[in-house]
């Protein structure tokens, strides 16, 4: 056998030449079979010699491949060892009992978040009365909550991508419950707004539960299950309103807050049934933990994992803001940040505007400032104590139904129009309804408009949540969500000063900014470069 050529810069070329020469000699020997030779022995020896050289050349090529394993492709390796990804495992397992449990427990996280946000609308008249607050001071309460959410939104997203989603969500539950309970013992207005900002920081961690939930749901079920989570948000909103109606007139707002902490405490114990995201585990190199999680889900769903072994490359760059601003996602990130800003601005604008219009009785008022002064001032000075009447609570309850009444429409839009067009359509419709609130109508008409507005802004929030969780890769999904929620809280910080302060000057001036922002956002949503309808979740950028 011919010894292998040395692995020098020209070795590969020499081996290739030997192979070509051998092929030529072998072809020549075949063509010469038709020519008579004098000695049959010479003919046999020549043919054997040619075949030997060809075999030696082929062996040289084999040696080259052995000495240079970089030429082996990943697919060639997989012929001997079959592998699968988390995405394939999630799709193979399909929907089952685990996802029902996931939907109930993680959906209940929306109850906590909704109660903490709607609490601001219910408690505002009470703290105004107790601490004799002006309009801007009441608005500052909501702003401080959203400030805490904004600061901790990016931080919680970074920690979730670097160290795991489960830890952040669980810590958010404990944090928000603890500081919400402390809020009920606030001795002054200053302590109240500080403790509420701490609650907002905890709720920022709880909101990462949406990412954790999304990463377990198969692609074809996301457009159905994720919008249904608004049922839990509606339940949380209604629960805090009912508590306000039953507890505030008898025991006061402090006991209402203490009772409202109960769902958070229950969820802390239930959360142990939810595992860490398998997508996060494989990106962090915890393959065994991811396999155990997928096996557990498959067992609960009476399904099986794909054949082979779980394999995905470890991602060292997790939770990096550079991914969000890379050429692949720069335009998407900028447009999404504004979309989240408007989603929050419009949603909390609708909630706080309805509360303000009912508290100050500004319906069909041509001069809002004058009517406000008449109602809020007596001969002895300002009148700060104007609590909600039972009819006001009823109106807020009815408007909460708007958050789930059009869920079938929301699901239909997601599956027919896709994510981008759904966002644009919902924003345009919300802009129209915001302006319709300026029309003088009966309480029934106002309730219908408020019902529609809450439906539209709630559906828009659902779609922007879904789109954000789908468009970013696993290595930056939580951070992307964290940045987006932080920008949304800027909208939440501004909304109170327009809905609660400017409303006293002019209803038209207070509602117009919400409408204009929605129109601009509709155009921006249309320009989003990526449609995620039916697309698998990306693992890396």
Short mmCIF file of C-alpha atoms in Angstrom, two decimals:
data_model
loop_
_atom_site.label_atom_id
_atom_site.label_comp_id
_atom_site.label_asym_id
_atom_site.label_seq_id
_atom_site.Cartn_x
_atom_site.Cartn_y
_atom_site.Cartn_z
CA UNK A 1 0.00 0.00 0.00
CA UNK A 2 1.26 3.46 -0.89
CA UNK A 3 2.08 5.43 2.29
CA UNK A 4 -0.08 8.51 2.96
CA UNK A 5 1.25 11.81 1.75
CA UNK A 6 2.33 14.26 4.44
CA UNK A 7 -0.28 16.85 5.57
CA UNK A 8 1.41 19.85 4.01
CA UNK A 9 -0.21 22.84 2.27
CA UNK A 10 0.20 21.02 -1.06
CA UNK A 11 -0.67 17.55 0.19
CA UNK A 12 -4.36 17.76 -0.63
CA UNK A 13 -3.58 18.86 -4.19
CA UNK A 14 -1.06 16.00 -4.65
CA UNK A 15 -3.60 13.43 -3.45
CA UNK A 16 -6.22 14.81 -5.80
CA UNK A 17 -3.75 14.50 -8.70
CA UNK A 18 -2.98 10.86 -7.80
CA UNK A 19 -6.71 10.07 -7.84
CA UNK A 20 -7.19 11.70 -11.24
CA UNK A 21 -4.14 9.87 -12.67
CA UNK A 22 -5.43 6.56 -11.40
CA UNK A 23 -8.85 7.19 -12.95
CA UNK A 24 -7.21 8.01 -16.30
CA UNK A 25 -5.06 4.86 -16.25
CA UNK A 26 -8.07 2.74 -15.33
CA UNK A 27 -10.11 4.23 -18.20
CA UNK A 28 -7.19 3.67 -20.60
CA UNK A 29 -6.88 0.05 -19.56
CA UNK A 30 -10.60 -0.48 -20.18
CA UNK A 31 -10.39 1.06 -23.65
CA UNK A 32 -7.40 -1.12 -24.54
CA UNK A 33 -9.29 -4.33 -23.90
CA UNK A 34 -10.39 -4.29 -27.54
CA UNK A 35 -6.76 -4.17 -28.76
CA UNK A 36 -5.00 -7.52 -29.07
CA UNK A 37 -1.98 -8.01 -26.83
CA UNK A 38 0.75 -10.58 -27.50
CA UNK A 39 0.86 -11.95 -23.97
CA UNK A 40 -2.28 -12.46 -21.96
CA UNK A 41 -0.16 -12.50 -18.78
CA UNK A 42 1.04 -8.94 -19.41
CA UNK A 43 -2.57 -7.86 -19.91
CA UNK A 44 -3.59 -9.36 -16.58
CA UNK A 45 -0.63 -7.84 -14.74
CA UNK A 46 -1.31 -4.38 -16.22
CA UNK A 47 -4.99 -4.52 -15.21
CA UNK A 48 -4.12 -5.57 -11.67
CA UNK A 49 -1.56 -2.77 -11.44
CA UNK A 50 -4.11 -0.16 -12.55
CA UNK A 51 -6.69 -1.40 -10.04
CA UNK A 52 -4.11 -1.36 -7.25
CA UNK A 53 -3.23 2.27 -7.98
CA UNK A 54 -6.91 3.24 -8.03
CA UNK A 55 -7.52 1.54 -4.67
CA UNK A 56 -4.44 3.25 -3.22
CA UNK A 57 -5.67 6.64 -4.44
CA UNK A 58 -9.10 6.08 -2.88
CA UNK A 59 -7.42 5.08 0.37
CA UNK A 60 -5.38 8.27 0.24
CA UNK A 61 -8.62 10.25 0.05
CA UNK A 62 -9.95 8.35 3.07
CA UNK A 63 -6.79 9.15 4.99
CA UNK A 64 -7.25 12.83 4.13
CA UNK A 65 -10.77 12.81 5.51
CA UNK A 66 -9.60 11.07 8.68
CA UNK A 67 -6.76 13.55 9.17
CA UNK A 68 -9.04 16.55 8.54
CA UNK A 69 -12.27 15.92 10.51
CA UNK A 70 -13.35 19.49 9.82
CA UNK A 71 -14.56 18.23 6.43
CA UNK A 72 -17.15 16.07 8.21
CA UNK A 73 -20.50 17.85 8.16
CA UNK A 74 -22.92 17.92 11.12
CA UNK A 75 -25.49 16.08 9.00
CA UNK A 76 -23.03 13.20 8.40
CA UNK A 77 -22.61 12.90 12.15
CA UNK A 78 -26.34 12.82 12.64
CA UNK A 79 -26.64 9.78 10.38
CA UNK A 80 -25.15 7.76 13.24
CA UNK A 81 -26.75 9.68 16.11
CA UNK A 82 -30.25 11.13 15.57
CA UNK A 83 -31.04 14.39 17.39
CA UNK A 84 -33.99 16.72 17.90
CA UNK A 85 -34.53 20.32 19.05
CA UNK A 86 -36.77 21.73 21.78
CA UNK A 87 -39.03 23.20 19.11
CA UNK A 88 -39.54 19.77 17.56
CA UNK A 89 -40.13 18.22 21.00
CA UNK A 90 -42.76 20.84 21.91
CA UNK A 91 -44.57 20.32 18.60
CA UNK A 92 -44.36 16.51 18.88
CA UNK A 93 -45.72 16.43 22.45
CA UNK A 94 -48.59 18.71 21.44
CA UNK A 95 -51.32 20.14 23.64
CA UNK A 96 -52.48 18.27 26.74
CA UNK A 97 -53.01 18.25 30.49
CA UNK A 98 -49.74 20.04 31.22
CA UNK A 99 -50.79 23.01 29.11
CA UNK A 100 -54.14 23.22 30.91
CA UNK A 101 -52.28 23.36 34.23
CA UNK A 102 -49.87 25.90 32.76
CA UNK A 103 -52.76 27.99 31.45
CA UNK A 104 -54.49 28.08 34.84
CA UNK A 105 -51.47 28.79 37.05
CA UNK A 106 -49.63 31.19 34.76
CA UNK A 107 -52.89 32.81 33.70
CA UNK A 108 -53.55 33.48 37.36
CA UNK A 109 -50.45 35.67 37.34
CA UNK A 110 -52.56 38.07 35.28
CA UNK A 111 -55.02 38.21 38.18
CA UNK A 112 -52.28 39.56 40.44
CA UNK A 113 -51.10 42.12 37.89
CA UNK A 114 -54.65 43.26 37.08
CA UNK A 115 -55.55 43.67 40.75
CA UNK A 116 -52.46 45.79 41.43
CA UNK A 117 -53.19 48.05 38.45
CA UNK A 118 -56.97 48.37 38.90
CA UNK A 119 -56.43 49.02 42.59
CA UNK A 120 -55.17 52.47 41.59
CA UNK A 121 -58.52 53.37 40.03
CA UNK A 122 -60.49 52.12 43.05
CA UNK A 123 -58.32 53.56 45.81
CA UNK A 124 -57.76 57.01 44.25
CA UNK A 125 -60.91 58.66 45.73
CA UNK A 126 -60.08 57.20 49.15
CA UNK A 127 -56.50 58.42 49.44
CA UNK A 128 -57.56 61.79 48.00
CA UNK A 129 -59.97 62.07 50.89
CA UNK A 130 -57.63 60.79 53.63
CA UNK A 131 -54.58 62.87 52.74
CA UNK A 132 -56.43 65.78 51.06
CA UNK A 133 -54.58 65.36 47.77
CA UNK A 134 -54.72 67.49 44.65
CA UNK A 135 -55.20 66.00 41.20
CA UNK A 136 -51.49 65.88 40.38
CA UNK A 137 -50.73 64.06 43.63
CA UNK A 138 -53.29 61.38 42.83
CA UNK A 139 -51.80 61.02 39.35
CA UNK A 140 -48.32 60.70 40.87
CA UNK A 141 -49.38 57.48 42.62
CA UNK A 142 -49.93 55.72 39.28
CA UNK A 143 -46.76 57.26 37.89
CA UNK A 144 -44.64 55.90 40.74
CA UNK A 145 -46.04 52.39 40.24
CA UNK A 146 -45.12 52.50 36.57
CA UNK A 147 -41.72 53.98 37.39
CA UNK A 148 -40.91 50.95 39.53
CA UNK A 149 -42.17 48.72 36.73
CA UNK A 150 -40.04 50.53 34.14
CA UNK A 151 -36.80 50.38 36.16
CA UNK A 152 -37.20 46.70 37.03
CA UNK A 153 -38.61 45.67 33.64
CA UNK A 154 -35.24 45.67 31.86
CA UNK A 155 -33.47 44.25 34.92
CA UNK A 156 -35.92 41.35 35.26
CA UNK A 157 -35.62 40.61 31.54
CA UNK A 158 -31.82 40.49 31.72
CA UNK A 159 -31.87 38.22 34.78
CA UNK A 160 -34.46 35.94 33.16
CA UNK A 161 -32.30 35.46 30.05
CA UNK A 162 -29.11 34.96 32.05
CA UNK A 163 -30.32 32.91 35.03
CA UNK A 164 -33.78 31.57 34.18
CA UNK A 165 -37.41 32.65 33.79
CA UNK A 166 -38.78 30.68 36.75
CA UNK A 167 -36.63 32.43 39.35
CA UNK A 168 -37.67 35.88 38.15
CA UNK A 169 -41.40 35.13 38.08
CA UNK A 170 -41.37 33.46 41.49
CA UNK A 171 -39.34 36.29 42.98
CA UNK A 172 -41.79 38.78 41.45
CA UNK A 173 -44.71 37.08 43.19
CA UNK A 174 -43.02 37.21 46.59
CA UNK A 175 -41.77 40.79 46.14
CA UNK A 176 -45.09 42.26 44.97
CA UNK A 177 -47.10 40.47 47.68
CA UNK A 178 -44.76 41.66 50.42
CA UNK A 179 -44.72 45.33 49.44
CA UNK A 180 -48.42 45.38 48.60
CA UNK A 181 -49.13 44.22 52.14
CA UNK A 182 -46.83 46.92 53.51
CA UNK A 183 -48.77 49.51 51.48
CA UNK A 184 -51.84 48.92 53.65
CA UNK A 185 -49.84 50.16 56.67
CA UNK A 186 -48.49 53.31 54.94
CA UNK A 187 -48.56 56.13 57.52
CA UNK A 188 -48.34 58.96 54.97
CA UNK A 189 -48.72 59.83 51.31
CA UNK A 190 -44.93 59.72 50.78
CA UNK A 191 -44.66 56.20 52.17
CA UNK A 192 -47.66 55.13 50.09
CA UNK A 193 -46.17 56.15 46.74
CA UNK A 194 -42.77 54.64 47.66
CA UNK A 195 -44.26 51.29 48.59
CA UNK A 196 -46.46 51.26 45.50
CA UNK A 197 -43.36 51.82 43.33
CA UNK A 198 -41.84 48.74 44.98
CA UNK A 199 -44.99 46.81 44.11
CA UNK A 200 -44.56 47.90 40.49
CA UNK A 201 -41.01 46.51 40.56
CA UNK A 202 -42.33 43.11 41.66
CA UNK A 203 -45.08 43.11 39.03
CA UNK A 204 -42.35 43.62 36.39
CA UNK A 205 -40.93 40.23 37.38
CA UNK A 206 -44.38 38.62 37.36
CA UNK A 207 -44.93 39.82 33.78
CA UNK A 208 -42.05 37.56 32.64
CA UNK A 209 -44.46 34.70 33.21
CA UNK A 210 -45.85 35.43 29.75
CA UNK A 211 -42.50 34.45 28.21
CA UNK A 212 -42.30 31.30 30.33
CA UNK A 213 -45.80 30.32 29.26
CA UNK A 214 -45.26 31.07 25.58
CA UNK A 215 -42.13 28.91 25.35
CA UNK A 216 -44.10 25.78 26.30
CA UNK A 217 -47.05 26.24 23.91
CA UNK A 218 -47.03 24.69 20.39
CA UNK A 219 -47.12 27.21 17.53
CA UNK A 220 -50.63 26.43 16.28
CA UNK A 221 -52.13 26.83 19.77
CA UNK A 222 -50.53 30.18 20.68
CA UNK A 223 -53.08 32.26 18.77
CA UNK A 224 -55.87 30.57 20.76
CA UNK A 225 -54.47 30.16 24.27
CA UNK A 226 -52.64 33.44 24.76
CA UNK A 227 -55.64 35.73 24.02
CA UNK A 228 -57.73 33.66 26.44
CA UNK A 229 -55.40 34.80 29.22
CA UNK A 230 -57.39 38.06 29.21
CA UNK A 231 -60.07 36.12 31.08
CA UNK A 232 -57.80 36.09 34.10
CA UNK A 233 -57.04 39.78 33.70
CA UNK A 234 -60.77 40.52 33.63
CA UNK A 235 -61.28 38.33 36.70
CA UNK A 236 -58.57 40.23 38.60
CA UNK A 237 -60.04 43.60 37.58
CA UNK A 238 -63.52 42.55 38.65
CA UNK A 239 -62.25 41.07 41.91
CA UNK A 240 -60.63 44.33 43.03
CA UNK A 241 -63.75 46.30 42.04
CA UNK A 242 -65.98 43.93 44.01
CA UNK A 243 -63.63 44.18 46.98
CA UNK A 244 -63.83 47.96 46.72
CA UNK A 245 -67.62 47.84 46.63
CA UNK A 246 -67.91 45.49 49.64
CA UNK A 247 -64.92 46.32 51.82
CA UNK A 248 -64.13 50.02 51.36
CA UNK A 249 -67.46 51.42 52.68
CA UNK A 250 -67.22 49.26 55.85
CA UNK A 251 -63.57 48.43 56.62
CA UNK A 252 -61.75 51.00 54.49
CA UNK A 253 -59.18 50.86 51.69
CA UNK A 254 -56.41 49.44 53.87
CA UNK A 255 -58.29 46.19 54.50
CA UNK A 256 -59.16 46.02 50.82
CA UNK A 257 -55.44 45.95 49.99
CA UNK A 258 -54.71 43.33 52.67
CA UNK A 259 -57.39 41.01 51.32
CA UNK A 260 -56.20 41.57 47.74
CA UNK A 261 -52.79 40.06 48.62
CA UNK A 262 -54.37 36.61 49.12
CA UNK A 263 -54.20 35.51 45.42
CA UNK A 264 -50.45 36.27 45.32
CA UNK A 265 -49.80 34.15 48.39
CA UNK A 266 -51.79 31.22 46.94
CA UNK A 267 -49.89 31.43 43.64
CA UNK A 268 -46.55 31.33 45.45
CA UNK A 269 -47.37 27.79 46.59
CA UNK A 270 -48.89 26.69 43.27
CA UNK A 271 -45.94 27.91 41.24
CA UNK A 272 -43.84 24.88 42.23
CA UNK A 273 -45.83 22.85 39.67
CA UNK A 274 -44.42 24.95 36.81
CA UNK A 275 -40.93 23.93 35.57
CA UNK A 276 -38.18 26.10 34.18
CA UNK A 277 -38.35 26.78 30.46
CA UNK A 278 -36.73 23.97 28.44
CA UNK A 279 -35.75 26.51 25.79
CA UNK A 280 -33.82 28.50 28.38
CA UNK A 281 -32.14 25.37 29.76
CA UNK A 282 -30.76 24.27 26.39
CA UNK A 283 -29.52 27.78 25.63
CA UNK A 284 -27.69 27.74 28.98
CA UNK A 285 -26.25 24.25 28.38
CA UNK A 286 -28.51 22.46 30.92
CA UNK A 287 -29.47 19.72 28.45
CA UNK A 288 -30.30 17.15 31.12
CA UNK A 289 -32.68 19.53 32.91
CA UNK A 290 -34.38 20.34 29.61
CA UNK A 291 -34.81 16.62 28.82
CA UNK A 292 -36.30 15.94 32.25
CA UNK A 293 -38.75 18.80 31.78
CA UNK A 294 -39.79 17.59 28.33
CA UNK A 295 -40.17 14.01 29.62
CA UNK A 296 -42.39 15.26 32.43
CA UNK A 297 -44.58 17.20 29.99
CA UNK A 298 -44.78 14.22 27.61
CA UNK A 299 -45.83 11.95 30.48
CA UNK A 300 -48.58 14.34 31.59
CA UNK A 301 -49.83 14.64 27.99
CA UNK A 302 -49.66 10.87 27.34
CA UNK A 303 -47.22 11.56 24.50
CA UNK A 304 -43.62 10.73 23.69
CA UNK A 305 -40.51 12.65 22.74
CA UNK A 306 -39.05 12.47 19.22
CA UNK A 307 -36.51 9.66 18.67
CA UNK A 308 -32.88 10.45 19.35
CA UNK A 309 -31.18 12.83 21.75
CA UNK A 310 -31.86 16.48 22.50
CA UNK A 311 -29.15 18.62 20.96
CA UNK A 312 -28.87 22.37 20.51
CA UNK A 313 -25.76 24.54 20.69
CA UNK A 314 -25.02 26.39 23.92
CA UNK A 315 -25.55 30.15 23.58
CA UNK A 316 -22.94 32.15 25.47
CA UNK A 317 -24.39 35.54 24.51
CA UNK A 318 -27.68 35.53 26.39
CA UNK A 319 -29.51 38.62 27.56
CA UNK A 320 -27.46 41.02 25.41
CA UNK A 321 -29.03 44.28 24.30
CA UNK A 322 -26.86 44.11 21.16
CA UNK A 323 -29.15 41.38 19.83
CA UNK A 324 -32.15 43.71 20.09
CA UNK A 325 -30.34 46.39 18.08
CA UNK A 326 -28.66 44.06 15.59
CA UNK A 327 -29.51 44.58 11.89
CA UNK A 328 -31.99 41.70 12.09
CA UNK A 329 -34.07 43.25 14.88
CA UNK A 330 -33.24 46.97 15.02
CA UNK A 331 -36.30 48.19 13.12
CA UNK A 332 -38.56 45.70 14.88
CA UNK A 333 -37.31 46.76 18.32
CA UNK A 334 -37.79 50.50 17.74
CA UNK A 335 -41.31 50.07 16.35
CA UNK A 336 -42.23 47.64 19.12
CA UNK A 337 -41.04 50.02 21.83
CA UNK A 338 -43.41 52.68 20.52
CA UNK A 339 -46.21 50.10 20.09
CA UNK A 340 -45.85 49.09 23.74
CA UNK A 341 -45.74 52.72 24.82
CA UNK A 342 -49.06 53.40 23.06
CA UNK A 343 -50.63 50.11 24.20
CA UNK A 344 -50.06 51.04 27.83
CA UNK A 345 -50.82 54.73 27.28
CA UNK A 346 -54.20 53.87 25.70
CA UNK A 347 -55.10 51.08 28.13
CA UNK A 348 -54.46 52.97 31.36
CA UNK A 349 -55.82 56.10 29.76
CA UNK A 350 -59.12 54.29 29.20
CA UNK A 351 -59.16 52.90 32.76
CA UNK A 352 -58.26 56.15 34.54
CA UNK A 353 -60.41 58.31 32.22
CA UNK A 354 -63.47 56.25 33.00
CA UNK A 355 -62.74 56.49 36.72
CA UNK A 356 -62.24 60.26 36.48
CA UNK A 357 -65.34 60.88 34.37
CA UNK A 358 -67.46 58.94 36.85
CA UNK A 359 -65.93 60.42 40.00
CA UNK A 360 -66.19 64.03 38.83
CA UNK A 361 -69.43 63.56 36.87
CA UNK A 362 -68.00 65.15 33.72
CA UNK A 363 -70.37 63.46 31.25
CA UNK A 364 -72.02 65.95 28.87
CA UNK A 365 -70.16 68.83 30.53
CA UNK A 366 -69.22 71.70 28.22
CA UNK A 367 -66.95 73.43 30.73
CA UNK A 368 -65.17 70.65 32.60
CA UNK A 369 -63.16 72.97 34.80
CA UNK A 370 -66.18 74.90 35.99
CA UNK A 371 -68.19 71.75 36.70
CA UNK A 372 -65.20 70.29 38.50
CA UNK A 373 -64.85 73.36 40.69
CA UNK A 374 -68.54 73.32 41.60
CA UNK A 375 -68.41 69.70 42.67
CA UNK A 376 -65.04 69.83 44.41
CA UNK A 377 -65.44 73.11 46.31
CA UNK A 378 -67.65 74.07 49.20
CA UNK A 379 -67.87 77.33 51.09
CA UNK A 380 -65.24 76.11 53.55
CA UNK A 381 -62.75 75.20 50.84
CA UNK A 382 -61.93 72.24 48.58
CA UNK A 383 -64.03 69.10 48.95
CA UNK A 384 -61.70 66.09 48.73
CA UNK A 385 -64.07 63.29 49.80
CA UNK A 386 -66.13 62.17 46.83
CA UNK A 387 -66.28 58.37 47.07
CA UNK A 388 -67.59 56.09 44.35
CA UNK A 389 -71.32 55.47 44.40
CA UNK A 390 -72.64 51.89 43.86
CA UNK A 391 -73.62 52.86 40.31
CA UNK A 392 -70.01 53.87 39.60
CA UNK A 393 -68.77 50.46 40.71
CA UNK A 394 -71.40 48.83 38.49
CA UNK A 395 -70.22 50.80 35.47
CA UNK A 396 -66.60 49.78 36.11
CA UNK A 397 -67.68 46.14 36.44
CA UNK A 398 -69.55 46.20 33.15
CA UNK A 399 -66.60 47.79 31.39
CA UNK A 400 -64.38 44.95 32.64
CA UNK A 401 -66.46 42.47 30.66
CA UNK A 402 -65.27 44.30 27.58
CA UNK A 403 -61.81 42.79 28.09
CA UNK A 404 -63.09 39.29 27.26
CA UNK A 405 -66.30 39.87 25.33
CA UNK A 406 -64.45 40.22 22.03
CA UNK A 407 -61.87 37.47 22.61
CA UNK A 408 -63.36 35.38 19.75
CA UNK A 409 -62.84 38.40 17.48
CA UNK A 410 -59.28 38.69 18.78
CA UNK A 411 -58.55 35.04 17.97
CA UNK A 412 -60.10 35.42 14.53
CA UNK A 413 -58.00 38.49 13.74
CA UNK A 414 -54.80 36.73 14.80
CA UNK A 415 -55.49 33.70 12.61
CA UNK A 416 -56.85 35.57 9.58
CA UNK A 417 -55.05 38.91 9.46
CA UNK A 418 -51.91 37.92 11.36
CA UNK A 419 -50.20 39.87 14.14
CA UNK A 420 -49.16 43.03 12.28
CA UNK A 421 -52.49 43.80 10.62
CA UNK A 422 -54.38 43.00 13.83
CA UNK A 423 -52.34 45.58 15.71
CA UNK A 424 -53.00 48.26 13.09
CA UNK A 425 -56.73 47.53 12.93
CA UNK A 426 -57.21 47.55 16.72
CA UNK A 427 -55.28 50.80 17.15
CA UNK A 428 -57.36 52.60 14.50
CA UNK A 429 -60.62 51.43 16.06
CA UNK A 430 -59.44 52.51 19.54
CA UNK A 431 -58.63 55.99 18.16
CA UNK A 432 -62.20 56.30 16.85
CA UNK A 433 -63.83 55.21 20.14
CA UNK A 434 -61.65 57.57 22.20
CA UNK A 435 -63.08 60.48 20.22
CA UNK A 436 -66.63 59.13 20.51
CA UNK A 437 -66.40 59.51 24.29
CA UNK A 438 -66.68 63.27 23.72
CA UNK A 439 -70.26 62.84 22.47
CA UNK A 440 -72.91 63.76 25.02
CA UNK A 441 -74.91 60.63 25.71
CA UNK A 442 -76.77 58.79 28.47
CA UNK A 443 -75.10 56.64 31.11
CA UNK A 444 -76.09 53.60 29.07
CA UNK A 445 -74.43 55.03 25.95
CA UNK A 446 -71.31 55.92 27.92
CA UNK A 447 -71.17 52.39 29.34
CA UNK A 448 -71.41 50.89 25.83
CA UNK A 449 -68.60 53.12 24.53
CA UNK A 450 -66.47 52.35 27.56
CA UNK A 451 -67.17 48.64 27.02
CA UNK A 452 -65.97 48.84 23.41
CA UNK A 453 -62.91 50.90 24.29
CA UNK A 454 -61.80 48.49 27.00
CA UNK A 455 -62.27 45.61 24.54
CA UNK A 456 -60.12 47.24 21.86
CA UNK A 457 -57.25 48.37 24.08
CA UNK A 458 -57.23 45.01 25.87
CA UNK A 459 -57.09 43.08 22.57
CA UNK A 460 -54.28 45.32 21.39
CA UNK A 461 -52.30 44.55 24.54
CA UNK A 462 -52.86 40.82 23.97
CA UNK A 463 -51.59 40.96 20.39
CA UNK A 464 -48.51 43.05 21.19
CA UNK A 465 -47.62 40.61 23.99
CA UNK A 466 -47.93 37.65 21.62
CA UNK A 467 -45.98 39.31 18.80
CA UNK A 468 -43.11 40.31 21.09
CA UNK A 469 -42.77 36.83 22.59
CA UNK A 470 -42.76 35.30 19.09
CA UNK A 471 -40.47 37.68 17.21
CA UNK A 472 -37.40 37.62 19.52
CA UNK A 473 -35.08 34.57 19.87
CA UNK A 474 -34.81 32.61 23.12
CA UNK A 475 -31.40 34.13 23.93
CA UNK A 476 -32.98 37.61 24.15
CA UNK A 477 -36.72 36.94 24.49
CA UNK A 478 -37.03 37.95 28.15
CA UNK A 479 -34.77 40.97 27.70
CA UNK A 480 -36.79 42.02 24.65
CA UNK A 481 -39.97 41.69 26.67
CA UNK A 482 -38.34 43.60 29.53
CA UNK A 483 -37.37 46.53 27.31
CA UNK A 484 -40.86 46.59 25.78
CA UNK A 485 -42.66 46.53 29.13
CA UNK A 486 -40.37 49.30 30.38
CA UNK A 487 -41.34 51.50 27.44
CA UNK A 488 -44.97 50.63 28.08
CA UNK A 489 -44.67 51.93 31.63
CA UNK A 490 -43.53 55.29 30.29
CA UNK A 491 -46.94 55.43 28.65
CA UNK A 492 -48.47 54.39 31.95
CA UNK A 493 -46.58 57.15 33.75
CA UNK A 494 -47.83 59.85 31.37
CA UNK A 495 -51.43 58.61 31.14
CA UNK A 496 -52.49 59.66 34.69
CA UNK A 497 -51.45 63.29 34.17
CA UNK A 498 -53.62 63.47 31.05
CA UNK A 499 -56.54 61.34 32.21
CA UNK A 500 -56.67 62.67 35.79
CA UNK A 501 -55.24 66.21 35.59
CA UNK A 502 -56.01 67.49 32.10
CA UNK A 503 -59.50 65.98 32.29
CA UNK A 504 -60.43 68.66 34.80
CA UNK A 505 -59.61 71.32 32.19
CA UNK A 506 -61.17 69.80 29.09
CA UNK A 507 -62.53 66.35 28.23
CA UNK A 508 -61.68 66.88 24.55
CA UNK A 509 -58.09 67.91 25.31
CA UNK A 510 -57.68 64.92 27.61
CA UNK A 511 -58.97 62.32 25.14
CA UNK A 512 -57.34 63.67 21.96
CA UNK A 513 -53.73 62.66 22.82
CA UNK A 514 -54.83 59.04 23.25
CA UNK A 515 -56.57 59.05 19.87
CA UNK A 516 -53.66 60.67 18.01
CA UNK A 517 -51.13 58.29 19.56
CA UNK A 518 -53.21 55.30 18.45
CA UNK A 519 -53.36 56.53 14.83
CA UNK A 520 -49.57 57.03 14.64
CA UNK A 521 -49.00 53.63 16.23
CA UNK A 522 -51.29 51.94 13.68
CA UNK A 523 -49.01 53.21 10.89
CA UNK A 524 -45.91 52.02 12.78
CA UNK A 525 -47.39 48.55 13.32
CA UNK A 526 -48.06 48.26 9.60
CA UNK A 527 -44.34 48.91 8.95
CA UNK A 528 -43.12 46.07 11.19
CA UNK A 529 -40.79 43.95 8.99
CA UNK A 530 -41.59 40.49 10.44
CA UNK A 531 -44.89 38.59 10.55
CA UNK A 532 -44.84 35.80 13.18
CA UNK A 533 -48.13 34.07 12.36
CA UNK A 534 -47.52 30.28 12.34
CA UNK A 535 -43.75 30.71 12.74
CA UNK A 536 -41.65 28.59 15.09
CA UNK A 537 -39.95 30.35 18.00
CA UNK A 538 -36.32 31.22 17.20
CA UNK A 539 -33.65 29.77 19.49
CA UNK A 540 -30.89 32.23 18.56
CA UNK A 541 -30.42 35.34 16.48
#
